[in-house]
GROMACS .gro file of C-alpha atoms in nm:
model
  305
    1UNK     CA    1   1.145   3.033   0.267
    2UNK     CA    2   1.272   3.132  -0.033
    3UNK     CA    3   1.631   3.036   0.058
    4UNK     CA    4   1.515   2.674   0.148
    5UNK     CA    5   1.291   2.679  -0.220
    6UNK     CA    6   1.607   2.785  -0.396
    7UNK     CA    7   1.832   2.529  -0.239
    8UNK     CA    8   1.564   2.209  -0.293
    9UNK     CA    9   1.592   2.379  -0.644
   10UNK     CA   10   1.954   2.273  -0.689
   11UNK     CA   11   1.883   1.952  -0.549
   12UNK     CA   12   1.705   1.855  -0.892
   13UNK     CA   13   2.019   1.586  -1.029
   14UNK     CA   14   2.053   1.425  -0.691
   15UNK     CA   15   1.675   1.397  -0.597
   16UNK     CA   16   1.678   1.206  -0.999
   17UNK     CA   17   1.953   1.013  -0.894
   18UNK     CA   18   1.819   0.896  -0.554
   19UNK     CA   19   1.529   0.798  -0.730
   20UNK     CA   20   1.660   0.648  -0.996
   21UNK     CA   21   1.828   0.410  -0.801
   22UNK     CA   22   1.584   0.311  -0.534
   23UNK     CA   23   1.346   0.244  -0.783
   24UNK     CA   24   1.549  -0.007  -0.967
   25UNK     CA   25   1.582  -0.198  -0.667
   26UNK     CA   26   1.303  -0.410  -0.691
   27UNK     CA   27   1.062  -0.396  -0.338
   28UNK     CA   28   0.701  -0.589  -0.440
   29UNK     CA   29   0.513  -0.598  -0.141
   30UNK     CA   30   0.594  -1.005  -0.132
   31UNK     CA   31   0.989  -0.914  -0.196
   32UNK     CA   32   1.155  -0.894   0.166
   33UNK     CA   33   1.503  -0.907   0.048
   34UNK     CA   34   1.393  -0.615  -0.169
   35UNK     CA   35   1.267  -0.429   0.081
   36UNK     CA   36   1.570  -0.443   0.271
   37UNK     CA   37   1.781  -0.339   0.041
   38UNK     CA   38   1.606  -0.014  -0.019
   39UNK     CA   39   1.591   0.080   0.349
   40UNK     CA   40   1.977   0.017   0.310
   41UNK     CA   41   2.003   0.243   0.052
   42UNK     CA   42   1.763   0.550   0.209
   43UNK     CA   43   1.968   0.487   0.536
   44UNK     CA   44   2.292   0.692   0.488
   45UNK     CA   45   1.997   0.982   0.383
   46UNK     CA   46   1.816   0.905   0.703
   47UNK     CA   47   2.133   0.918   0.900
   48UNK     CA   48   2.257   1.209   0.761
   49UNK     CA   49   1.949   1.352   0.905
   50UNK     CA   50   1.959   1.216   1.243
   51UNK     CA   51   2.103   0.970   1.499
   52UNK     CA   52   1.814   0.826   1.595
   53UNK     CA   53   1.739   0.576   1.288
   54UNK     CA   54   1.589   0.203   1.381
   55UNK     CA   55   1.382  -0.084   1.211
   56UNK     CA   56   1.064  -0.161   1.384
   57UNK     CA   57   0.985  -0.558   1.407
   58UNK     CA   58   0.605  -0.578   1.248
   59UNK     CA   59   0.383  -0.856   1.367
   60UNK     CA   60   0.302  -1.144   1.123
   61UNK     CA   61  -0.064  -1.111   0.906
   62UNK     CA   62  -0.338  -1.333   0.822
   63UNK     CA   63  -0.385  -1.377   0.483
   64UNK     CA   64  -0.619  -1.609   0.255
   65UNK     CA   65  -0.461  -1.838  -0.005
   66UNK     CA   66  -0.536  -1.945  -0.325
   67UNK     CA   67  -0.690  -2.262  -0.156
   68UNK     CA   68  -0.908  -2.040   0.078
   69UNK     CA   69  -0.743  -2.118   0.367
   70UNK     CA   70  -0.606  -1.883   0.648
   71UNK     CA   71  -0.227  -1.836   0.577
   72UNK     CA   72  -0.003  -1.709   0.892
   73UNK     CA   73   0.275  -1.431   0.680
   74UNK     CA   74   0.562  -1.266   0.817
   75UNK     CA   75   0.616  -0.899   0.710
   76UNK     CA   76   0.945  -0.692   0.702
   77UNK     CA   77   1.076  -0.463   0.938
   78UNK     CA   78   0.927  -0.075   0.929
   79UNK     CA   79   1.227   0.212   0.914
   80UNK     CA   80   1.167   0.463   1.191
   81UNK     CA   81   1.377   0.799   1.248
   82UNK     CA   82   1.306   1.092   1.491
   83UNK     CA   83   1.480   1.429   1.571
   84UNK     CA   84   1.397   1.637   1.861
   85UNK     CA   85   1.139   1.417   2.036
   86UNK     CA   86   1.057   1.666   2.282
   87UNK     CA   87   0.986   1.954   2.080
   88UNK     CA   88   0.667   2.159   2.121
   89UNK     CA   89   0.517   2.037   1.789
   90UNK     CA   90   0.548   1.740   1.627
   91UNK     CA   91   0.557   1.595   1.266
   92UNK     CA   92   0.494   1.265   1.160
   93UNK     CA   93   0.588   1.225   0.803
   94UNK     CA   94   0.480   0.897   0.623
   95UNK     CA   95   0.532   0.699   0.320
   96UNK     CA   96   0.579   0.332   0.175
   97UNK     CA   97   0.881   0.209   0.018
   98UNK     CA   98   0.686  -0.128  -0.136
   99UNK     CA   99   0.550  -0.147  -0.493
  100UNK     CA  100   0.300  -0.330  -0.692
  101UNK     CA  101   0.576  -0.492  -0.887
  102UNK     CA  102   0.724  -0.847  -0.813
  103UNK     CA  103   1.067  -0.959  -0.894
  104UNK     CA  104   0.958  -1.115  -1.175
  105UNK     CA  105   0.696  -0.872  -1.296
  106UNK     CA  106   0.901  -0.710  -1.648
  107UNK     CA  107   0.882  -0.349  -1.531
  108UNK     CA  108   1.201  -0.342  -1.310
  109UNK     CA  109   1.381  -0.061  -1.422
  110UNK     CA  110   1.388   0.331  -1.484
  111UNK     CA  111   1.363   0.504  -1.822
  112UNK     CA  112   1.434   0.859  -1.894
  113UNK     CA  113   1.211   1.058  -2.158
  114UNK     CA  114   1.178   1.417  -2.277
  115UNK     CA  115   1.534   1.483  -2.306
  116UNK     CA  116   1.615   1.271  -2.042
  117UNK     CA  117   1.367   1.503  -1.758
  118UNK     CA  118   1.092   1.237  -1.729
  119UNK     CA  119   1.152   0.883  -1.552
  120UNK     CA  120   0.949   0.608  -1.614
  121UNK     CA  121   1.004   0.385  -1.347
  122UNK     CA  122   0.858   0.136  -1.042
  123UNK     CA  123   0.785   0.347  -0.816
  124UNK     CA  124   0.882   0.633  -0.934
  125UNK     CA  125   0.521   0.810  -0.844
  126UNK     CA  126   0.425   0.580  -0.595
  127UNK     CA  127   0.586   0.624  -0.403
  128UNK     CA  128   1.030   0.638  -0.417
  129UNK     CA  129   0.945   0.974  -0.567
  130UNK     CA  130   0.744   1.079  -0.303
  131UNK     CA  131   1.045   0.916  -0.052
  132UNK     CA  132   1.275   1.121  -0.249
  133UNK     CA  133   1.050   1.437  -0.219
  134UNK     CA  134   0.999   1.399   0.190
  135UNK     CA  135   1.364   1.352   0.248
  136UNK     CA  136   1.483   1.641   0.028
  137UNK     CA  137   1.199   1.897   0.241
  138UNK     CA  138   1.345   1.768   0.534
  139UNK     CA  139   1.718   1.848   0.466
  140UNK     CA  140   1.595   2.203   0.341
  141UNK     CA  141   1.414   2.231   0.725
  142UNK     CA  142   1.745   2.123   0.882
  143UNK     CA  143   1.934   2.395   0.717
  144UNK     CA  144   1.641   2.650   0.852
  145UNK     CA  145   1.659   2.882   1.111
  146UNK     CA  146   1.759   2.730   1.450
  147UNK     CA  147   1.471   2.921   1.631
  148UNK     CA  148   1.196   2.805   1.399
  149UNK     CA  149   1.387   2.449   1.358
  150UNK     CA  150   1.367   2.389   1.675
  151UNK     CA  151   1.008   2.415   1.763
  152UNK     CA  152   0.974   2.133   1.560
  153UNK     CA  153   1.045   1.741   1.606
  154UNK     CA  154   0.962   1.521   1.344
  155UNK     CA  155   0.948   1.128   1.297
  156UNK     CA  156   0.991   0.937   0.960
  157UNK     CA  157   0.804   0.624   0.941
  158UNK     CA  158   0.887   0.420   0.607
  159UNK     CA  159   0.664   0.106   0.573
  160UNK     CA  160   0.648  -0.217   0.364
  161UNK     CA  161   0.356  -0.326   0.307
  162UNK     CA  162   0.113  -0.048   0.168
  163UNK     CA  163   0.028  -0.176  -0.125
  164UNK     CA  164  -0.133  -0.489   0.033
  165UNK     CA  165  -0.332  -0.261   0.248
  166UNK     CA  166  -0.076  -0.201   0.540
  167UNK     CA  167  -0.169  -0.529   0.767
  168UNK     CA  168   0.105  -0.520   0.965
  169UNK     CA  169   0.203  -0.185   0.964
  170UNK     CA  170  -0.116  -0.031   1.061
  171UNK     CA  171  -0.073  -0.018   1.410
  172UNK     CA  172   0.242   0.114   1.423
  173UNK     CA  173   0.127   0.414   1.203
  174UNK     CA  174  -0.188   0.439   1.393
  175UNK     CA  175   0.073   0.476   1.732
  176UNK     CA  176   0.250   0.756   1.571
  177UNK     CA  177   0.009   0.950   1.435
  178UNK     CA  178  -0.172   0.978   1.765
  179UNK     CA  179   0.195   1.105   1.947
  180UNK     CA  180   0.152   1.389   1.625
  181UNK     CA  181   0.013   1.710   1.576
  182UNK     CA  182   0.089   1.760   1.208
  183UNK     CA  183   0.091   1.409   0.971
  184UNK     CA  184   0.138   1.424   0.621
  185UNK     CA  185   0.163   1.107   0.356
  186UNK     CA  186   0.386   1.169   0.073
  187UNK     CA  187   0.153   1.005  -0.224
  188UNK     CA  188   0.167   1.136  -0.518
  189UNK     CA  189   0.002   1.433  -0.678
  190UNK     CA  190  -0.273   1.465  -0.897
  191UNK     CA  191  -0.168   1.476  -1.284
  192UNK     CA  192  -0.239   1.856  -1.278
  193UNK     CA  193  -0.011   1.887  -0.962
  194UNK     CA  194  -0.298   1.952  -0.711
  195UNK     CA  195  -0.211   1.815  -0.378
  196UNK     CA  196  -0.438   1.559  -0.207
  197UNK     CA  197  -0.643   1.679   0.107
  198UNK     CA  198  -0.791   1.311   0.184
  199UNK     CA  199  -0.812   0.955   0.059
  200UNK     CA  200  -1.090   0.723   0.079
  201UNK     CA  201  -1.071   0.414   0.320
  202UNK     CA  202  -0.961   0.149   0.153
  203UNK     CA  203  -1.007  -0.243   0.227
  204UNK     CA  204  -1.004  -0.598   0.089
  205UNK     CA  205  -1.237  -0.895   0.077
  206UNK     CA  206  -1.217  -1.214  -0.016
  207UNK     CA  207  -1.492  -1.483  -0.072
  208UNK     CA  208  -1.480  -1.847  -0.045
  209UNK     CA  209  -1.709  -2.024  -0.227
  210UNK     CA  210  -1.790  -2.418  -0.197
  211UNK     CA  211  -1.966  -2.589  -0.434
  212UNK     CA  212  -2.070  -2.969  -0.514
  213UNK     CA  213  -1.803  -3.120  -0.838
  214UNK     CA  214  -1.965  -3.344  -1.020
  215UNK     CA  215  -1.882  -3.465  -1.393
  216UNK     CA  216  -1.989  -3.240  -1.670
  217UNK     CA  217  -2.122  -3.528  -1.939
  218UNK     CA  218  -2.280  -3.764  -1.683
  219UNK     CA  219  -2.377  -3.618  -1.384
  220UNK     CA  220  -2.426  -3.207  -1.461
  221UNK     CA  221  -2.727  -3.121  -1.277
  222UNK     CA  222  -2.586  -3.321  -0.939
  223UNK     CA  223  -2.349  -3.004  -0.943
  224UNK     CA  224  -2.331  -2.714  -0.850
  225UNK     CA  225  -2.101  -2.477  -0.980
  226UNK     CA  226  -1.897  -2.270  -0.791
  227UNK     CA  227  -1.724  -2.056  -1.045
  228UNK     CA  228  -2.101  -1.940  -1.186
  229UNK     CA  229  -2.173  -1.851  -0.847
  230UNK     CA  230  -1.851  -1.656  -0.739
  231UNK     CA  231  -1.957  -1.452  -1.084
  232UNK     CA  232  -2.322  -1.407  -0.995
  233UNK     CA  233  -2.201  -1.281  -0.642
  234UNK     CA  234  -1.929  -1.059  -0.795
  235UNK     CA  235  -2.197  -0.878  -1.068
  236UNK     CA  236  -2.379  -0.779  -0.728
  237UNK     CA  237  -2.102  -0.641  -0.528
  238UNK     CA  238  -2.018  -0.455  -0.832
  239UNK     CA  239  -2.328  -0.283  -0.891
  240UNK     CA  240  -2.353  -0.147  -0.505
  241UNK     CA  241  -2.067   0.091  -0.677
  242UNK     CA  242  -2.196   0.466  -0.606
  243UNK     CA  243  -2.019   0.751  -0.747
  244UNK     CA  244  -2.235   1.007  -0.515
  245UNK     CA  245  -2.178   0.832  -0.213
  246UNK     CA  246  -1.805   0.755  -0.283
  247UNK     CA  247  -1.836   0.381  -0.271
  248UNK     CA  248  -1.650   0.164  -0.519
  249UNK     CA  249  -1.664  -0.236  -0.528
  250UNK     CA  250  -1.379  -0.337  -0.765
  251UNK     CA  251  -1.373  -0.737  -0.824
  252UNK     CA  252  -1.062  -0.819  -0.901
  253UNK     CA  253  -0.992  -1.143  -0.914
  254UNK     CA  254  -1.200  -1.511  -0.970
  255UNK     CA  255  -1.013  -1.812  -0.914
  256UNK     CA  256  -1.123  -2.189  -0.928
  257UNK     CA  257  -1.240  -2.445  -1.119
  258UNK     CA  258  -1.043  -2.752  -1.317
  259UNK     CA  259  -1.101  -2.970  -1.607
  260UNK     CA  260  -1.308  -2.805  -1.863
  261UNK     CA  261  -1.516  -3.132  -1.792
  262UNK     CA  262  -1.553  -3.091  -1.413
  263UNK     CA  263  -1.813  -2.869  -1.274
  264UNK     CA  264  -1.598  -2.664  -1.004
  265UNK     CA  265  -1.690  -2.718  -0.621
  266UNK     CA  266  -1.439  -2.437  -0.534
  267UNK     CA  267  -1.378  -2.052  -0.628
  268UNK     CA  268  -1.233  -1.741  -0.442
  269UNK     CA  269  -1.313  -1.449  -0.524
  270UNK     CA  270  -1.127  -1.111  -0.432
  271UNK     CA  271  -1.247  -0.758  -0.420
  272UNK     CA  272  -1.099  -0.434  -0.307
  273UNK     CA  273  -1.355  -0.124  -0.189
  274UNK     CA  274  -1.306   0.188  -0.141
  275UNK     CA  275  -1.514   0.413   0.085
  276UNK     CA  276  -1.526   0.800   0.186
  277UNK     CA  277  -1.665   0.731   0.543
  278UNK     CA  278  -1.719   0.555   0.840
  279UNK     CA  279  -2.107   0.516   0.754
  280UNK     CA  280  -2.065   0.419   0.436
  281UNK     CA  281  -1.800   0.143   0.489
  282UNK     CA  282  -2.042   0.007   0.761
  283UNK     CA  283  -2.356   0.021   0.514
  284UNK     CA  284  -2.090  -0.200   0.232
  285UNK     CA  285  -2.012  -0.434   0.503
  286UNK     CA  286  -2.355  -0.524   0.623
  287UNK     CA  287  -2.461  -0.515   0.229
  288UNK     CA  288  -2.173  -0.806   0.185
  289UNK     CA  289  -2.228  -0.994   0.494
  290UNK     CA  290  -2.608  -1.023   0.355
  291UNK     CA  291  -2.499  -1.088   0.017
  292UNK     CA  292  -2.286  -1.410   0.151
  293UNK     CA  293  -2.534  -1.573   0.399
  294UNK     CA  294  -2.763  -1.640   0.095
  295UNK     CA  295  -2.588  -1.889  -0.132
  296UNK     CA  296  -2.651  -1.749  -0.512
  297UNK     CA  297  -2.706  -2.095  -0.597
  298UNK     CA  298  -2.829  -2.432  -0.476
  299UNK     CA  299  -2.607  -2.632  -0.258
  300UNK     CA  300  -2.335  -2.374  -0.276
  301UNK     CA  301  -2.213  -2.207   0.062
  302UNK     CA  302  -2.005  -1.881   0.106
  303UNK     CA  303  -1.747  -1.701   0.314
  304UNK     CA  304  -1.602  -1.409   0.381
  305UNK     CA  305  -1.314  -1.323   0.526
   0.00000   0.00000   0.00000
């Protein structure tokens, strides 16, 4: 052990530099060509590893637009490598190469500070870093002890869309992670360094909501405003938020509406929850099917999906 700590160790400058350049290829969860440019670059590491490297096709998603309409979206290929498949015990190791960060979002590129030992990057936590950290454990196993080496088989599963809550992917890793006895997710660390035992579930909602337009000056009170009642529902859902319990209702996003002398007969409304257990993600979900069969206001009707 110490051998394999001391050599991971030396492997400080090219663990930076791996980093360094994967995260300055930009990979937002929307960016394909992105994407596949970083599993080009982690490749050669991957194949230096093993033989047995391959991109997994991922089915297409259902997403809701802007308009609130059902949108059919195509995902990128997942990166998939294995070594020693029949081995008594098996690894899966797991982590996303996609980021929050769009090609045209202004944080593209990596920053050194403190004297050049601190990035500041896109995705340098989350997760390249933690890419970079996975791969660099598993070259220290390869040089191990054939004996104890052996016993083990691992598989690498590197997927693209994580960030947008794994739609496509989430079969796949729910496949491999069933073929496992030992899975491990390289997110990062607390601040303090403390490594992470368990992570809520995590999901997104979004609401539709229809209202009647009608013309502010003439004809206000024929309306009925959508936008007032996407914010009436999201106050709700936001107060449900329980710190004991675990459960948190974070309302992102309110969309809709036109002319400041319109009243609006559409808004969407988008939420992300978070929950730390099968009995309290049911409880959330019956709590926002209720809150959407009862439209907030009159002639307004809602929808979730």
């Amino acid at each position: 052990m110490g051998d394999a700590l001391a050599w991971i160790d030396s492997q400080q400058a090219v663990m930076q530099e791996r980093v360094t350049a994967w995260c300055n290829i930009n990979s937002g969860s929307a960016h394909h060509a992105g994407i596949e440019r970083v599993y080009d670059a982690v490749r050669p590491v991957l194949e230096g590893l093993t033989e047995t490297v391959e991109r997994v096709p991922l089915p297409a998603y259902t997403k809701i637009d802007d308009r609130g309409e059902e949108q059919r979206c195509n995902a990128p290929d997942a990166m998939c490598a294995r070594r020693r498949p029949d081995a008594p015990i098996q690894a899966l190791l797991v982590i996303h190469v996609d980021t929050v960060y769009g090609p045209d979002h202004p944080f593209q590129t990596v920053q050194t500070t403190d004297n050049d030992t601190r990035l500041h990057g896109p995705g340098v936590a989350d997760a390249k870093g933690g890419l970079a950290v996975m791969l660099t454990a598993l070259e220290a196993f390869e040089r191990g002890q054939p004996d104890e080496r052996d016993r083990v088989g691992w598989t690498v599963l590197l997927n693209p869309d994580e960030e947008i809550s794994s739609p496509a992917s989430r079969e796949l890793i729910i496949e491999k992670a069933k073929q496992a006895d030992v899975g491990m997710v390289y997110e990062p660390a607390l601040p303090n360094g403390d490594l992470i035992a368990a992570r809520k579930g995590s999901g997104n909602f979004t609401v539709t909501v229809r209202g009647r337009g009608a013309h502010a000056g003439r004809d206000f009170f024929a309306g009925s405003n959508a936008v007032v009642a996407a914010a009436e529902l999201a106050t709700r859902l936001a107060a449900i938020s329980d710190e004991v319990c675990g459960l948190t209702v974070n309302v992102a996003k309110i969309t809709g509406g036109s002319a400041n002398n319109v009243v609006p007969d559409f808004a969407l409304l988008r939420c992300n929850a978070r929950v730390a257990d099968a009995a309290t993600q049911r409880d959330l979900e019956a709590f926002v099917d209720a809150a959407v069969a009862v439209a907030v206001m009159p002639s307004a009707s809602l929808a979730s999906a």
